[in-house]
CSV table of C-alpha atoms in Angstrom, one decimal:
chain,number,residue,atom,x,y,z
A,75,MET,CA,-16.7,39.5,-29.1
A,76,SER,CA,-16.7,41.3,-32.4
A,77,ALA,CA,-16.0,39.7,-35.7
A,78,ASN,CA,-12.7,41.8,-36.0
A,79,GLY,CA,-11.7,40.4,-32.6
A,80,ASP,CA,-12.1,36.8,-33.7
A,81,GLU,CA,-10.3,37.6,-37.0
A,82,SER,CA,-7.2,39.3,-35.3
A,83,LEU,CA,-7.0,36.3,-32.9
A,84,LEU,CA,-7.5,33.6,-35.5
A,85,ALA,CA,-4.8,35.3,-37.7
A,86,LEU,CA,-2.2,34.0,-35.1
A,87,VAL,CA,-3.2,30.5,-35.9
A,88,ARG,CA,-1.0,28.6,-38.4
A,89,GLU,CA,-2.4,29.2,-41.9
A,90,ASP,CA,-2.8,25.5,-42.6
A,91,LEU,CA,-5.0,25.0,-39.5
A,92,ARG,CA,-7.4,27.8,-39.6
A,93,GLY,CA,-9.9,25.6,-41.3
A,94,PHE,CA,-8.9,22.3,-39.9
A,95,GLY,CA,-11.7,20.1,-38.9
A,96,GLY,CA,-9.5,17.5,-36.9
A,97,TYR,CA,-10.6,13.8,-36.3
A,98,ALA,CA,-14.3,13.1,-35.9
A,99,SER,CA,-14.5,10.5,-33.2
A,100,ALA,CA,-17.5,8.5,-32.5
A,101,ARG,CA,-18.2,10.4,-29.2
A,102,SER,CA,-18.0,13.8,-31.0
A,103,GLN,CA,-21.1,13.0,-33.1
A,104,SER,CA,-24.5,13.6,-31.4
A,105,PHE,CA,-26.7,10.7,-31.8
A,106,GLN,CA,-29.5,9.1,-29.7
A,107,GLY,CA,-29.8,5.3,-29.3
A,108,GLU,CA,-30.0,2.3,-27.0
A,109,VAL,CA,-27.6,0.0,-28.8
A,110,TRP,CA,-24.3,1.7,-29.5
A,111,LEU,CA,-22.2,-0.3,-32.2
A,112,ASN,CA,-20.4,2.8,-33.8
A,113,ALA,CA,-17.0,2.8,-32.0
A,114,ASN,CA,-15.9,-1.0,-32.2
A,115,GLU,CA,-16.1,-1.1,-28.4
A,116,SER,CA,-16.4,-4.5,-26.6
A,117,PRO,CA,-20.0,-5.5,-25.9
A,118,TRP,CA,-18.8,-6.9,-22.6
A,119,ALA,CA,-17.2,-5.2,-19.6
A,120,ASN,CA,-13.8,-6.1,-18.5
A,121,PRO,CA,-14.0,-8.3,-15.3
A,122,ALA,CA,-12.1,-5.7,-13.2
A,123,ASP,CA,-14.8,-3.0,-14.2
A,124,GLY,CA,-17.5,-3.3,-11.7
A,125,SER,CA,-19.7,-0.6,-13.2
A,126,GLY,CA,-19.1,-1.7,-16.8
A,127,GLY,CA,-19.0,1.9,-18.0
A,128,ASN,CA,-15.3,1.8,-18.9
A,129,ARG,CA,-15.7,-0.3,-22.0
A,130,ARG,CA,-17.2,3.0,-23.7
A,131,TYR,CA,-14.9,5.7,-25.0
A,132,PRO,CA,-15.2,8.8,-22.9
A,133,ASP,CA,-16.7,12.1,-23.9
A,134,PRO,CA,-13.9,14.3,-25.5
A,135,GLN,CA,-15.0,17.4,-23.4
A,136,PRO,CA,-17.2,16.1,-20.6
A,137,GLN,CA,-20.2,18.5,-20.2
A,138,ALA,CA,-20.7,18.3,-16.6
A,139,LEU,CA,-16.9,18.7,-15.8
A,140,CYS,CA,-16.7,21.7,-18.3
A,141,GLU,CA,-19.6,23.3,-16.7
A,142,ARG,CA,-18.2,22.8,-13.2
A,143,LEU,CA,-14.9,24.2,-14.1
A,144,ALA,CA,-16.3,27.1,-16.1
A,145,GLY,CA,-18.3,28.0,-12.9
A,146,LEU,CA,-15.1,27.8,-10.7
A,147,TYR,CA,-13.1,29.9,-13.0
A,148,GLY,CA,-15.6,32.5,-14.0
A,149,CYS,CA,-15.9,31.7,-17.7
A,150,SER,CA,-18.3,30.2,-20.2
A,151,PRO,CA,-17.9,26.5,-21.2
A,152,GLU,CA,-17.2,27.6,-24.8
A,153,GLN,CA,-14.1,29.5,-23.5
A,154,LEU,CA,-12.7,26.3,-21.8
A,155,LEU,CA,-10.5,23.4,-23.1
A,156,VAL,CA,-10.0,20.5,-20.8
A,157,GLY,CA,-7.0,18.3,-21.2
A,158,ARG,CA,-4.4,16.3,-19.7
A,159,GLY,CA,-2.9,18.8,-17.2
A,160,SER,CA,-1.6,22.2,-18.2
A,161,ASP,CA,1.2,20.4,-20.3
A,162,GLU,CA,-1.3,19.4,-23.1
A,163,ALA,CA,-2.6,22.8,-23.4
A,164,ILE,CA,0.8,24.4,-23.7
A,165,ASP,CA,1.8,21.8,-26.3
A,166,LEU,CA,-1.4,22.4,-28.4
A,167,LEU,CA,-0.9,26.3,-28.2
A,168,VAL,CA,2.6,25.9,-29.6
A,169,ARG,CA,1.6,23.4,-32.4
A,170,ALA,CA,-1.5,25.2,-33.4
A,171,LEU,CA,0.0,28.8,-33.4
A,172,CYS,CA,3.8,28.2,-34.5
A,173,VAL,CA,4.9,27.2,-37.8
A,174,PRO,CA,8.2,25.3,-37.3
A,175,GLY,CA,11.3,27.3,-37.8
A,176,ARG,CA,9.3,30.6,-38.2
A,177,ASP,CA,7.1,31.5,-35.4
A,178,ALA,CA,8.9,32.2,-32.1
A,179,VAL,CA,7.8,31.7,-28.4
A,180,VAL,CA,8.9,34.1,-25.6
A,181,VAL,CA,9.6,32.7,-22.2
A,182,THR,CA,11.0,34.3,-19.0
A,183,PRO,CA,13.6,32.0,-17.2
A,184,PRO,CA,14.1,30.9,-14.7
A,185,VAL,CA,10.5,29.5,-15.3
A,186,PHE,CA,8.5,26.2,-15.7
A,187,GLY,CA,10.4,24.2,-18.2
A,188,MET,CA,7.6,22.8,-20.4
A,189,TYR,CA,7.1,26.0,-22.3
A,190,ALA,CA,10.8,25.5,-23.8
A,191,VAL,CA,10.2,21.7,-24.2
A,192,SER,CA,7.1,22.2,-26.3
A,193,THR,CA,8.8,24.9,-28.2
A,194,ARG,CA,11.8,22.7,-29.1
A,195,LEU,CA,9.7,19.8,-30.1
A,196,GLN,CA,7.8,22.0,-32.5
A,197,ASN,CA,11.2,23.5,-33.9
A,198,ALA,CA,10.0,26.9,-33.1
A,199,PRO,CA,12.5,29.7,-32.2
A,200,LEU,CA,12.7,30.2,-28.4
A,201,VAL,CA,13.3,33.8,-27.2
A,202,GLU,CA,14.3,34.1,-23.6
A,203,VAL,CA,13.7,37.3,-21.7
A,204,PRO,CA,15.2,36.7,-18.1
A,205,LEU,CA,13.5,37.6,-15.0
A,206,ARG,CA,15.3,40.4,-13.2
A,207,ASP,CA,16.4,39.6,-9.7
A,208,THR,CA,15.6,42.7,-7.5
A,209,GLU,CA,15.2,43.5,-3.8
A,210,ALA,CA,11.5,42.7,-4.2
A,211,GLY,CA,12.1,39.4,-5.7
A,212,PHE,CA,12.3,38.1,-9.3
A,213,ILE,CA,10.3,40.4,-11.6
A,214,ALA,CA,9.2,40.3,-15.4
A,215,ASP,CA,10.5,43.0,-17.5
A,216,MET,CA,7.5,43.7,-19.4
A,217,ASP,CA,8.9,46.3,-21.8
A,218,ALA,CA,11.7,43.9,-22.8
A,219,ILE,CA,9.2,41.0,-23.2
A,220,ALA,CA,7.1,43.3,-25.6
A,221,ALA,CA,10.1,44.4,-27.5
A,222,ALA,CA,11.5,40.8,-27.9
A,223,ALA,CA,8.0,39.5,-29.0
A,224,LEU,CA,7.7,42.1,-31.6
A,225,GLN,CA,11.2,41.9,-32.9
A,226,SER,CA,11.2,38.1,-33.2
A,227,ARG,CA,7.5,38.1,-34.5
A,228,ALA,CA,6.5,35.8,-31.7
A,229,ARG,CA,3.1,34.2,-31.7
A,230,LEU,CA,3.2,33.2,-28.2
A,231,VAL,CA,4.3,34.9,-25.0
A,232,PHE,CA,4.2,32.7,-21.8
A,233,LEU,CA,3.8,34.5,-18.4
A,234,CYS,CA,3.9,32.4,-15.4
A,235,SER,CA,2.1,34.1,-12.5
A,236,PRO,CA,2.8,33.0,-9.7
A,237,SER,CA,6.0,32.1,-11.3
A,238,ASN,CA,7.5,28.7,-10.8
A,239,PRO,CA,10.0,28.5,-9.2
A,240,THR,CA,10.6,32.0,-8.1
A,241,GLY,CA,7.1,32.8,-6.6
A,242,GLY,CA,6.6,36.2,-8.0
A,243,THR,CA,3.5,37.6,-9.6
A,244,ILE,CA,2.6,40.0,-12.4
A,245,ALA,CA,0.1,42.8,-11.9
A,246,LEU,CA,-3.0,42.5,-13.9
A,247,GLU,CA,-2.6,46.0,-15.4
A,248,ASP,CA,0.8,45.0,-16.7
A,249,ILE,CA,-0.7,41.9,-18.4
A,250,ALA,CA,-3.5,44.0,-19.9
A,251,ALA,CA,-0.9,46.5,-21.2
A,252,LEU,CA,1.4,43.9,-22.7
A,253,ALA,CA,-1.7,42.3,-24.5
A,254,GLU,CA,-2.5,45.7,-25.8
A,255,ARG,CA,0.8,46.1,-27.2
A,256,LEU,CA,0.9,42.7,-28.7
A,257,HIS,CA,-2.6,42.8,-30.3
A,258,GLY,CA,-2.6,41.3,-33.7
A,259,HIS,CA,0.8,39.9,-33.1
A,260,ALA,CA,0.9,37.4,-30.3
A,261,LEU,CA,-1.2,35.6,-27.8
A,262,VAL,CA,-0.2,36.3,-24.1
A,263,VAL,CA,-0.7,33.1,-22.1
A,264,VAL,CA,-0.8,33.5,-18.3
A,265,ASP,CA,-0.1,30.3,-16.5
A,266,GLU,CA,-2.0,30.3,-13.2
A,267,ALA,CA,-1.2,26.9,-12.1
A,268,TYR,CA,-0.6,28.3,-8.5
A,269,GLY,CA,-3.3,30.9,-8.8
A,270,GLU,CA,-5.3,29.6,-5.8
A,271,PHE,CA,-2.4,30.5,-3.4
A,272,SER,CA,-2.0,34.1,-4.8
A,273,ASP,CA,-3.5,37.1,-3.4
A,274,LEU,CA,-4.0,38.6,-6.9
A,275,PRO,CA,-7.2,38.2,-9.0
A,276,SER,CA,-7.1,35.9,-12.0
A,277,ALA,CA,-6.2,37.3,-15.5
A,278,ILE,CA,-9.4,35.8,-16.7
A,279,GLY,CA,-11.1,38.9,-15.9
A,280,LEU,CA,-9.1,40.6,-18.5
A,281,MET,CA,-10.1,38.4,-21.4
A,282,ALA,CA,-13.5,40.5,-21.9
A,283,ARG,CA,-11.4,43.3,-23.0
A,284,ARG,CA,-8.2,41.6,-24.5
A,285,SER,CA,-9.0,38.8,-26.9
A,286,ASN,CA,-5.3,37.8,-27.1
A,287,ILE,CA,-5.0,36.7,-23.4
A,288,ALA,CA,-5.4,33.1,-22.5
A,289,VAL,CA,-5.1,31.6,-19.0
A,290,LEU,CA,-4.0,28.0,-17.9
A,291,ARG,CA,-5.4,26.6,-14.7
A,292,THR,CA,-5.0,23.0,-13.3
A,293,LEU,CA,-6.5,20.7,-10.5
A,294,SER,CA,-3.0,19.3,-9.7
A,295,LYS,CA,-2.1,21.8,-7.1
A,296,ALA,CA,-4.5,23.5,-4.7
A,297,HIS,CA,-7.2,20.8,-5.5
A,298,ALA,CA,-4.8,17.8,-4.7
A,299,LEU,CA,-5.6,15.8,-8.0
A,300,ALA,CA,-2.3,15.7,-9.6
A,301,ALA,CA,-2.6,12.0,-10.7
A,302,ALA,CA,-5.8,12.8,-12.4
A,303,ARG,CA,-4.0,14.9,-14.9
A,304,ILE,CA,-6.7,17.4,-15.5
A,305,GLY,CA,-5.8,21.0,-16.7
A,306,SER,CA,-7.9,23.9,-18.5
A,307,LEU,CA,-7.2,26.5,-20.9
A,308,ILE,CA,-9.5,29.4,-20.9
A,309,ALA,CA,-9.3,31.6,-24.0
A,310,ASP,CA,-11.5,33.1,-26.7
A,311,ALA,CA,-14.2,30.6,-27.8
A,312,ALA,CA,-12.9,30.9,-31.5
A,313,LEU,CA,-9.4,29.8,-30.5
A,314,ILE,CA,-10.8,26.9,-28.3
A,315,ARG,CA,-12.7,25.6,-31.3
A,316,VAL,CA,-9.4,25.4,-33.1
A,317,LEU,CA,-7.6,23.7,-30.3
A,318,ARG,CA,-10.4,21.1,-29.8
A,319,ALA,CA,-9.8,20.2,-33.6
A,320,CYS,CA,-6.0,19.7,-32.8
A,321,GLN,CA,-6.6,17.7,-29.6
A,322,ALA,CA,-6.3,13.9,-29.4
A,323,PRO,CA,-9.8,12.3,-29.6
A,324,TYR,CA,-10.3,11.1,-26.0
A,325,PRO,CA,-8.0,13.1,-23.8
A,326,LEU,CA,-9.7,12.5,-20.4
A,327,PRO,CA,-10.2,9.0,-18.9
A,328,GLY,CA,-13.7,8.5,-17.6
A,329,PRO,CA,-12.4,7.5,-14.1
A,330,CYS,CA,-10.5,10.8,-13.8
A,331,VAL,CA,-13.5,12.8,-14.9
A,332,GLN,CA,-15.5,11.3,-12.1
A,333,LEU,CA,-12.8,11.8,-9.7
A,334,ALA,CA,-12.6,15.5,-10.7
A,335,LEU,CA,-16.3,16.0,-10.4
A,336,ALA,CA,-16.3,14.6,-6.9
A,337,GLY,CA,-13.3,16.6,-6.0
A,338,LEU,CA,-15.0,19.8,-7.1
A,339,ASP,CA,-18.4,19.4,-5.1
A,340,GLU,CA,-19.2,21.9,-2.6
A,341,ALA,CA,-17.8,20.1,0.4
A,342,ALA,CA,-14.6,19.4,-1.3
A,343,GLN,CA,-14.2,23.0,-2.5
A,344,ALA,CA,-14.9,24.3,1.0
A,345,LEU,CA,-12.1,21.9,2.4
A,346,THR,CA,-9.7,22.9,-0.4
A,347,ARG,CA,-10.3,26.7,0.5
A,348,GLN,CA,-9.6,25.9,4.3
A,349,ARG,CA,-6.5,24.1,3.3
A,350,VAL,CA,-5.1,26.9,1.0
A,351,ARG,CA,-5.6,29.3,4.0
A,352,LEU,CA,-3.5,26.9,6.1
A,353,LEU,CA,-0.8,26.5,3.5
A,354,LYS,CA,-0.6,30.3,3.2
A,355,ALA,CA,-0.1,30.6,6.8
A,356,GLU,CA,2.5,27.9,6.8
A,357,ARG,CA,4.3,29.5,3.9
A,358,MET,CA,4.7,32.8,5.9
A,359,GLN,CA,5.9,30.9,9.0
A,360,LEU,CA,8.4,28.8,7.1
A,361,GLN,CA,9.6,31.9,5.3
A,362,ALA,CA,10.3,33.5,8.5
A,363,ALA,CA,12.0,30.6,10.2
A,364,LEU,CA,14.2,29.9,7.0
A,365,VAL,CA,15.4,33.5,7.2
A,366,ARG,CA,16.7,33.1,10.6
A,367,LEU,CA,18.8,30.0,9.9
A,368,PRO,CA,22.6,30.3,9.5
A,369,GLY,CA,23.6,29.3,5.9
A,370,VAL,CA,20.4,30.7,4.3
A,371,CYS,CA,21.4,33.6,2.0
A,372,ARG,CA,17.9,34.6,0.9
A,373,VAL,CA,14.2,33.5,0.8
A,374,TYR,CA,12.3,35.0,-1.9
A,375,PRO,CA,8.7,36.2,-1.4
A,376,SER,CA,6.2,33.7,-2.8
A,377,GLN,CA,2.6,33.6,-4.0
A,378,GLY,CA,2.9,29.9,-4.6
A,379,ASN,CA,2.8,26.8,-2.6
A,380,TYR,CA,6.7,26.8,-2.4
A,381,LEU,CA,9.6,28.9,-1.4
A,382,LEU,CA,12.8,29.6,-3.4
A,383,VAL,CA,15.8,29.7,-1.1
A,384,ARG,CA,19.4,30.7,-1.8
A,385,PHE,CA,22.1,28.9,0.4
A,386,ASP,CA,25.7,29.4,1.2
A,387,ASP,CA,26.2,25.8,0.5
A,388,ALA,CA,23.1,24.4,-1.6
A,389,GLU,CA,24.8,21.0,-2.0
A,390,GLN,CA,25.2,20.5,1.7
A,391,ALA,CA,21.6,21.8,2.3
A,392,PHE,CA,20.2,19.4,-0.3
A,393,ARG,CA,22.2,16.5,1.1
A,394,SER,CA,21.2,17.2,4.8
A,395,LEU,CA,17.5,17.3,3.8
A,396,LEU,CA,17.9,14.0,1.7
A,397,THR,CA,19.5,12.4,4.9
A,398,ALA,CA,16.5,13.4,6.9
A,399,GLY,CA,14.2,11.9,4.2
A,400,VAL,CA,13.0,15.2,2.9
A,401,VAL,CA,13.2,15.7,-1.1
A,402,VAL,CA,13.2,19.1,-2.5
A,403,ARG,CA,13.6,20.5,-6.0
A,404,ASP,CA,17.3,21.3,-6.9
A,405,GLN,CA,17.1,24.4,-8.9
A,406,ARG,CA,20.9,24.9,-9.3
A,407,ALA,CA,20.9,24.1,-13.0
A,408,ALA,CA,18.4,26.9,-13.9
A,409,PRO,CA,19.6,30.2,-15.1
A,410,GLN,CA,20.5,32.8,-12.1
A,411,LEU,CA,19.8,29.9,-9.5
A,412,GLY,CA,23.1,28.3,-9.0
A,413,ASP,CA,22.8,28.2,-5.3
A,414,ALA,CA,19.0,27.7,-4.8
A,415,LEU,CA,16.5,25.1,-3.9
A,416,ARG,CA,12.7,25.1,-4.2
A,417,ILE,CA,10.8,23.8,-1.2
A,418,SER,CA,7.3,22.9,-1.5
A,419,ILE,CA,5.1,24.0,1.6
A,420,GLY,CA,4.1,20.8,3.4
A,421,THR,CA,2.0,20.1,6.5
A,422,PRO,CA,3.0,21.8,9.8
A,423,GLU,CA,4.8,18.5,10.6
A,424,GLN,CA,6.7,18.4,7.3
A,425,ASN,CA,7.8,22.0,7.4
A,426,ALA,CA,9.2,21.4,11.1
A,427,ARG,CA,11.0,18.4,9.6
A,428,VAL,CA,12.7,20.7,7.1
A,429,LEU,CA,13.7,23.2,9.5
A,430,ALA,CA,15.2,20.5,11.9
A,431,ALA,CA,17.2,19.1,9.1
A,432,LEU,CA,18.5,22.4,8.0
A,433,SER,CA,19.4,23.4,11.6
A,434,ALA,CA,21.0,19.9,12.3
A,435,GLN,CA,23.5,20.6,9.4
A,436,GLU,CA,24.6,23.9,11.0
A,437,ILE,CA,25.1,22.3,14.3
A,438,ALA,CA,27.2,19.5,12.8
A,439,ALA,CA,29.2,22.1,10.8
């Protein structure tokens, strides 16, 4: 990237953080030695620690994991920030780019709530551009998003694609066009937490031409490692350096890193791809079956591992599922979703249980 590209992107960072060095932890310094006495760690292992390795602080950005993830996502390790799920990256972006009370964040409700939570915690103005409910499903109004971002002098625009909870996606050419319109004004962050379930390519491929695009990815969904809490932000290397300075010293526990490395080996990735194909087939079958049920008003098309469903009586549907031991996400408090539930795609047996519970409520009625 050219120097001008770096400068235009770094101009979006808070003025007081542009030269911020952050905390220099013991593991952030490159030394070689046999006796490590620089971090006030215990010289003895905990009795529960069979390997003894957990008495040491972990690497802030584990090289092996960063390289594995960079290969998975098609970026360089320098473009990657690994942290505690996507949530940490969202929070870091808002804190690093938005001056409290001044720099706005644009979101597109109904959408993942952590964008708004991080914005509120930073006391940054929150600008909402609602998704439009159309015959094709919920879609993002890109012209309205651009206008709102420019008018509010926003520093961040969060796009969720596939969108949670609606399941819709945003075409890459629309993302690129928005980034072009907001060049020098805002960073466009594309949340691809459910990207493995989508038929669209990743927006990571746009970053070579648009420095103000960043992408969020996670191991919590398709890779089945939600408890490990490992997510990634892929962005311009200059921005990644700023965010690393703002990040807590040791964001990734060592055991979680080892679990992630094992969960990303060739055999595990092959199984993940197989399960994604199965889940997408189940998504299609469950959608077709739900549409035929009495009491179901609409099932939205989805590129995620879930379906958004409107009901004549969402309360009754929710209670019927609970009675059958099935817990789904109640979306009725979300904007435009007063009659909707979000149903994650499960195993074939679990999906059959959903259909049985909803069918039984109609028979009882």
